Each structure stands twice: as structure tokens, then as C-alpha cells.
Backbone as a chain_set.jsonl record, in Angstrom:
{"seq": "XXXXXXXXXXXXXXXXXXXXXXXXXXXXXXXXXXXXXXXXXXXXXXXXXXXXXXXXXXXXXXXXXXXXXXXXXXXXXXXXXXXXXXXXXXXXXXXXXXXXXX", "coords": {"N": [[30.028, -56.915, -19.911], [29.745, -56.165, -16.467], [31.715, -54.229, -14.105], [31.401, -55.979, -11.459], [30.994, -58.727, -12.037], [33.815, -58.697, -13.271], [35.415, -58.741, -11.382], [34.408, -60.449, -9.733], [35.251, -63.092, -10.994], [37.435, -62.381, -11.32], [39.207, -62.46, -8.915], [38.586, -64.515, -7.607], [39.117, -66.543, -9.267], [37.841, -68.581, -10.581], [36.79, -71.156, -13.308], [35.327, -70.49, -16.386], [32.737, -71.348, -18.201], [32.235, -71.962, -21.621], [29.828, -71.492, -22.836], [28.67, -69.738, -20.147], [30.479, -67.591, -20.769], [30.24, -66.466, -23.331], [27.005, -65.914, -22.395], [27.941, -63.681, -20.86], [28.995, -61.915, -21.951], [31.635, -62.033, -22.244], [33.182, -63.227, -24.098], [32.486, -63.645, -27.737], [29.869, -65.627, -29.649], [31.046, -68.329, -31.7], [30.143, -68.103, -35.389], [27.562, -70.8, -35.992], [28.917, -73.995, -36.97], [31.384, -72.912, -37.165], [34.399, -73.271, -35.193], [35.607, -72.047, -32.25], [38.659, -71.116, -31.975], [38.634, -70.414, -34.927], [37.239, -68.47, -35.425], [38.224, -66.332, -34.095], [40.168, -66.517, -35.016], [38.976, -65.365, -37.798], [38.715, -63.063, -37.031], [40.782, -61.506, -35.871], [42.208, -61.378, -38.492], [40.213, -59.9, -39.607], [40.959, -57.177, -38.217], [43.598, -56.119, -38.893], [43.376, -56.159, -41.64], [42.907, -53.419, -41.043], [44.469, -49.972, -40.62], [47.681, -49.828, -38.802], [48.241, -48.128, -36.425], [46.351, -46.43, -36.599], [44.297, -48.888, -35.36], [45.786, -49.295, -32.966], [45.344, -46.401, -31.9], [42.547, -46.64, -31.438], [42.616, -48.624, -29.603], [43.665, -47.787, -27.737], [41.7, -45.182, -26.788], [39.715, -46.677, -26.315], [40.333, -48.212, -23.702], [40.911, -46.105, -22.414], [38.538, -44.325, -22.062], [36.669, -45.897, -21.006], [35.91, -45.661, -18.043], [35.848, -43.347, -17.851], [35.318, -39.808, -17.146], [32.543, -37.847, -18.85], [33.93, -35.164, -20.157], [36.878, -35.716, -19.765], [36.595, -37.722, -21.837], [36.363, -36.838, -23.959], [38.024, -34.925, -24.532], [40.54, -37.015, -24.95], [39.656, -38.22, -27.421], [39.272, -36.02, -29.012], [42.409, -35.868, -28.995], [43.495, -38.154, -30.128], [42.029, -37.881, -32.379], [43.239, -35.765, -33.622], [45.854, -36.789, -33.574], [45.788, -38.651, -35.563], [44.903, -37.879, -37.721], [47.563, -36.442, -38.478], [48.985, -38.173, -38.71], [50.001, -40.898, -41.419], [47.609, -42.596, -41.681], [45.002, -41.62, -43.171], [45.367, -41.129, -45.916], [46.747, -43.619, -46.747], [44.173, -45.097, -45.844], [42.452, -44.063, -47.463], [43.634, -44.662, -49.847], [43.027, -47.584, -50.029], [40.397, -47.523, -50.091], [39.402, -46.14, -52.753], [41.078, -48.051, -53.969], [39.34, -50.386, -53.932], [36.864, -49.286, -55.067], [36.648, -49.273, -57.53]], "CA": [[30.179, -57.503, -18.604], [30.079, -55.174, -15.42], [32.88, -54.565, -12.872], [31.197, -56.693, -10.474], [31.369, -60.115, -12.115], [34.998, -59.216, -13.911], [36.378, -58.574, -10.569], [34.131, -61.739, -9.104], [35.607, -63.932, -12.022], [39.14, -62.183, -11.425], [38.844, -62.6, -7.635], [37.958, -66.368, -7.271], [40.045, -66.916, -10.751], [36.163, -69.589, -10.941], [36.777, -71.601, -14.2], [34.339, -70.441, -17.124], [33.239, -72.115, -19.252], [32.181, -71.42, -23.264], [28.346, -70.875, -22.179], [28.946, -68.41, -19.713], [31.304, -66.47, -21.441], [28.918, -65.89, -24.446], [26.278, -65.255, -21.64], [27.856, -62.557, -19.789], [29.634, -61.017, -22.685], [33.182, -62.391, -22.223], [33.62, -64.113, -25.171], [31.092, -63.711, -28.649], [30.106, -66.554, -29.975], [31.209, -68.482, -32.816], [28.806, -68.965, -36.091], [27.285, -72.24, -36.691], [30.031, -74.962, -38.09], [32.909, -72.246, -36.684], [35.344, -73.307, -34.38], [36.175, -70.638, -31.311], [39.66, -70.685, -32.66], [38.266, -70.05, -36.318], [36.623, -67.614, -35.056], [39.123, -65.687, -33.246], [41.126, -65.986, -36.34], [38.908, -64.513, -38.402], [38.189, -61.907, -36.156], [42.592, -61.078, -35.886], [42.499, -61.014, -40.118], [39.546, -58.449, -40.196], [41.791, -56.101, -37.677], [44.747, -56.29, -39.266], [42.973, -55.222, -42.747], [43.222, -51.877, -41.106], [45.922, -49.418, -40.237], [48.141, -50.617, -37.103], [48.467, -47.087, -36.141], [44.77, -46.562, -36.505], [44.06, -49.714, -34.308], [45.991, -48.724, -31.328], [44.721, -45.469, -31.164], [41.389, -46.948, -31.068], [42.51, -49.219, -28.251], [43.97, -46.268, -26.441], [40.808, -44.965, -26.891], [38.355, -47.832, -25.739], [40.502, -48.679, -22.716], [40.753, -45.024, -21.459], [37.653, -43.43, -21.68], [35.956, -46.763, -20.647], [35.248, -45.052, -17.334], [36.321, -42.055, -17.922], [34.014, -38.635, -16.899], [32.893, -37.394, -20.199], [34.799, -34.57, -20.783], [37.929, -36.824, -20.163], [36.724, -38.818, -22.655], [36.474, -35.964, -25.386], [39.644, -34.547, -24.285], [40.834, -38.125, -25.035], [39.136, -38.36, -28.053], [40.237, -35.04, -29.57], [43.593, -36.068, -29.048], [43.03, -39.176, -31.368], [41.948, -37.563, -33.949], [44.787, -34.856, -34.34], [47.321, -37.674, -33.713], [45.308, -39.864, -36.746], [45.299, -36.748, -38.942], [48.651, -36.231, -39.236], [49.439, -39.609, -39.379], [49.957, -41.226, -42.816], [46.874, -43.202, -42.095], [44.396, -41.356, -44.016], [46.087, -41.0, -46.91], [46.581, -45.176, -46.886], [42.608, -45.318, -45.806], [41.886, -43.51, -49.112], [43.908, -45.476, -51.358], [42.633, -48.522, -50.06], [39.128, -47.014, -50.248], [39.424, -45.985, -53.68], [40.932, -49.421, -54.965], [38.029, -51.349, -53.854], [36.089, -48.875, -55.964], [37.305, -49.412, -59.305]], "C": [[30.526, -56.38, -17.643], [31.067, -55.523, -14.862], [32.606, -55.602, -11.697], [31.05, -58.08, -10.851], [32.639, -60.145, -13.107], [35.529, -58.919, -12.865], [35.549, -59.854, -9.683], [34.958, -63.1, -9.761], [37.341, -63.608, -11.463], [39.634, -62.592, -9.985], [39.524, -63.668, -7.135], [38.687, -66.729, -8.094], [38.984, -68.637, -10.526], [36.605, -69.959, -12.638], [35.27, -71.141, -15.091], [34.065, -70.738, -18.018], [32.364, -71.179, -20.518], [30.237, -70.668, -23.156], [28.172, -69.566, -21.761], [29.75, -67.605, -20.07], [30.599, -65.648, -22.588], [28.138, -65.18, -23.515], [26.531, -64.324, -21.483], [28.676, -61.693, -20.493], [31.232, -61.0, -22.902], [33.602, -62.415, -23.093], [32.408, -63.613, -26.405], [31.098, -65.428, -29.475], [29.849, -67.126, -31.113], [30.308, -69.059, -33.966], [28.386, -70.05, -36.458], [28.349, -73.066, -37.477], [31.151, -74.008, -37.812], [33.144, -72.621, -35.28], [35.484, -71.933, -33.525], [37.461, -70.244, -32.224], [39.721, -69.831, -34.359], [37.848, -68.76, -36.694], [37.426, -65.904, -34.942], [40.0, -65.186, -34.387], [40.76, -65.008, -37.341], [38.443, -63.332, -38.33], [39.966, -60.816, -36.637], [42.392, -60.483, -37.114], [41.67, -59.823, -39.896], [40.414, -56.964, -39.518], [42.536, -55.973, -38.308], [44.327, -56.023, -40.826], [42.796, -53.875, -42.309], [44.703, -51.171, -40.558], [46.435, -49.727, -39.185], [47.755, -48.961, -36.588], [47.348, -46.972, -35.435], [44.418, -47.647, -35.058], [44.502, -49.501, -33.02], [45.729, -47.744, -30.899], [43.507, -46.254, -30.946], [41.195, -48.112, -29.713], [42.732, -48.71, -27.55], [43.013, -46.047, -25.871], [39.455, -45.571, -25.903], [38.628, -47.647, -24.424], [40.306, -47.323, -21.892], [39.655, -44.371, -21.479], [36.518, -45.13, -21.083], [34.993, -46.592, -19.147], [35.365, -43.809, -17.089], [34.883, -40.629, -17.819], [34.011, -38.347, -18.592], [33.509, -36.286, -20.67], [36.416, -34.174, -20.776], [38.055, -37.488, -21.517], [36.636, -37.959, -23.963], [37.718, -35.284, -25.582], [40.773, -35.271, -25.748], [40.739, -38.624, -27.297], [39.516, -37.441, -29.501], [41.622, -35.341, -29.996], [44.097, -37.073, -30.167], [43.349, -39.014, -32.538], [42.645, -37.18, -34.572], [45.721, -36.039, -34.602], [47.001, -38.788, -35.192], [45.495, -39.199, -37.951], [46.231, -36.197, -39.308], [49.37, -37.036, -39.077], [49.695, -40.127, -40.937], [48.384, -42.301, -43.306], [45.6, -42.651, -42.532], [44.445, -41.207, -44.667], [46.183, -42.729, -47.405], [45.247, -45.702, -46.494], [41.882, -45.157, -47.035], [41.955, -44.283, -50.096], [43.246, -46.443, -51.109], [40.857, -48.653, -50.14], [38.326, -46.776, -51.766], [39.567, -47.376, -54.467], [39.921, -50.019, -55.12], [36.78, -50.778, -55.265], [35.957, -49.566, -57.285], [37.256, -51.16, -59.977]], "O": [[31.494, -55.665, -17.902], [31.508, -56.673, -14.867], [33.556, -56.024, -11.037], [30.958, -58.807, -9.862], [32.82, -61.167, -13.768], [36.68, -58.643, -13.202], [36.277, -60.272, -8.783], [35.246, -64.047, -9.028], [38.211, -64.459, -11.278], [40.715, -63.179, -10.037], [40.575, -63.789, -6.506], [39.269, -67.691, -7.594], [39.578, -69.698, -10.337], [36.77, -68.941, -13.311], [34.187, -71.397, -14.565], [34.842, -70.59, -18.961], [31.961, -70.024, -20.384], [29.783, -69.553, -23.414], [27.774, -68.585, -22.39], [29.646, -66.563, -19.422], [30.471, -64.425, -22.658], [28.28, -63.958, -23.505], [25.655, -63.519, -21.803], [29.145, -60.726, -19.891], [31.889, -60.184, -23.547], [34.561, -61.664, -23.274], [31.361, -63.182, -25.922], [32.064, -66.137, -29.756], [28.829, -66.84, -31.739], [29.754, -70.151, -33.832], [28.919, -70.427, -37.501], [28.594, -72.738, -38.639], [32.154, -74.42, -38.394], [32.365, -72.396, -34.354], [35.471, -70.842, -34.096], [37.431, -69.317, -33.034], [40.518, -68.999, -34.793], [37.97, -68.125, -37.742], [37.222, -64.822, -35.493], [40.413, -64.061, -34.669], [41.492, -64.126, -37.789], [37.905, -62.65, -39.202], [40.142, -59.858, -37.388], [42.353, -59.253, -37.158], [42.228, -58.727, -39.957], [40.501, -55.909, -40.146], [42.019, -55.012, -38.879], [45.302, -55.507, -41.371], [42.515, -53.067, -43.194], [45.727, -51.753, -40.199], [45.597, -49.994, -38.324], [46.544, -48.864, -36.389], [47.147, -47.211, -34.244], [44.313, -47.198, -33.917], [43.748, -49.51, -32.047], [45.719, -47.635, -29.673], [43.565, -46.634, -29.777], [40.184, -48.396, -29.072], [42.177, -48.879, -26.464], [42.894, -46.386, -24.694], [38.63, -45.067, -25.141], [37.776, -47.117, -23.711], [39.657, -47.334, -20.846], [39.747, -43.489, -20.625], [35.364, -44.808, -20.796], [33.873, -47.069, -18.966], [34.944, -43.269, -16.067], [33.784, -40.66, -18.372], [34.939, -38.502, -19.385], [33.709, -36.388, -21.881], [37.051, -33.232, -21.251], [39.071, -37.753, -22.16], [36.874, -38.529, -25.028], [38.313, -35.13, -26.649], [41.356, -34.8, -26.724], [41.553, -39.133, -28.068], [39.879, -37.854, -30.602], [42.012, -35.13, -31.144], [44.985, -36.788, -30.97], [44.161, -39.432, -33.363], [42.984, -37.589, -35.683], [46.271, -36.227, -35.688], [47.844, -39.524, -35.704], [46.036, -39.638, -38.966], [46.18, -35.461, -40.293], [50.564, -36.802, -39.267], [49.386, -39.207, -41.695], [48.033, -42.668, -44.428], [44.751, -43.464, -42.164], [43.311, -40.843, -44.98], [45.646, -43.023, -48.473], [45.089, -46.881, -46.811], [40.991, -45.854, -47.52], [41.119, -44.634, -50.929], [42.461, -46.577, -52.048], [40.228, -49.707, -50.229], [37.151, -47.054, -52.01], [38.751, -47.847, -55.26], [39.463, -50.272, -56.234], [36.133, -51.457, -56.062], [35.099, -50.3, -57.776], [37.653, -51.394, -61.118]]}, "num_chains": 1, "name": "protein.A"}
């Protein structure tokens, strides 16, 4: 969804409904015989099978280079990585990488 219908939508605060939200990218929408809520839920569980740590850099991430010039956004990006790599979460990516194996 562009800046010009999330700041028309944010604007007007225009009721939207389940249609247009799918449409314009708001919302995705839920598979056959799933509930939105069902949906949503099992959207939450699949996040939350990864590292928290992990996850908020990657929202850091999204939200700031979202318009960001690009070599903001590598800066940005860089920064990430170091802060992920001497985190504990590759080390707990592995194991849980490995179990599945076996």
C-alpha cells in the first residue's frame, strides 16, 4: 500500500472494510475455511518460532530503511548483522536447525 492511500485512510480515519484491505494490501487474506482471527494467530505462532532478538532486529530493519536512501539502508543493515552475530542467536538458530535434522 503507497503513502498516498495510508495517509488518505489515516486522514479521513474512512472505515475499511475486509475486501479492501486484502485489495490494497492492508490486510492478507485468510485461506479458505480460516477465520481472520485464525489467521492472525497462526501467523503470531510462526513468528514467535524464531528468535525474539532476531525478530526485532528485523523490524528495526523493515521500518527504517522502508524509505530510507540506499546507502542508509546498508549502513542500517550492516549494523544488524554485527548486532545478530554476537548475539546468542545463531548459536540457538543452529541447534534448532540441527534438531529438526535428526
Amino acid at each position: 500500500m503507497g503513502s498516498s492511500r495510508a495517509f488518505e485512510i489515516l486522514l479521513t480515519a474512512r472505515p475499511i472494510l475486509a475486501a479492501e484491505a486484502v485489495r490494497i494490501g492492508l490486510a492478507l487474506e485468510p485461506e479458505p475455511g480460516t477465520s481472520a482471527v485464525e489467521a492472525a494467530v497462526g501467523i503470531a505462532r510462526r513468528i514467535a518460532e524464531h528468535d525474539a532478538f532476531a525478530v526485532k532486529l528485523s523490524r528495526e530493519v523493515l521500518w527504517a530503511n522502508l524509505d530510507a536512501p540506499f546507502d542508509v539502508a546498508i549502513e542500517v543493515e550492516n549494523r544488524t548483522q554485527i548486532l545478530a552475530a554476537l548475539s546468542e542467536a545463531p548459536g540457538r538458530a543452529r541447534q534448532a536447525f540441527l534438531s529438526r535434522k535428526q
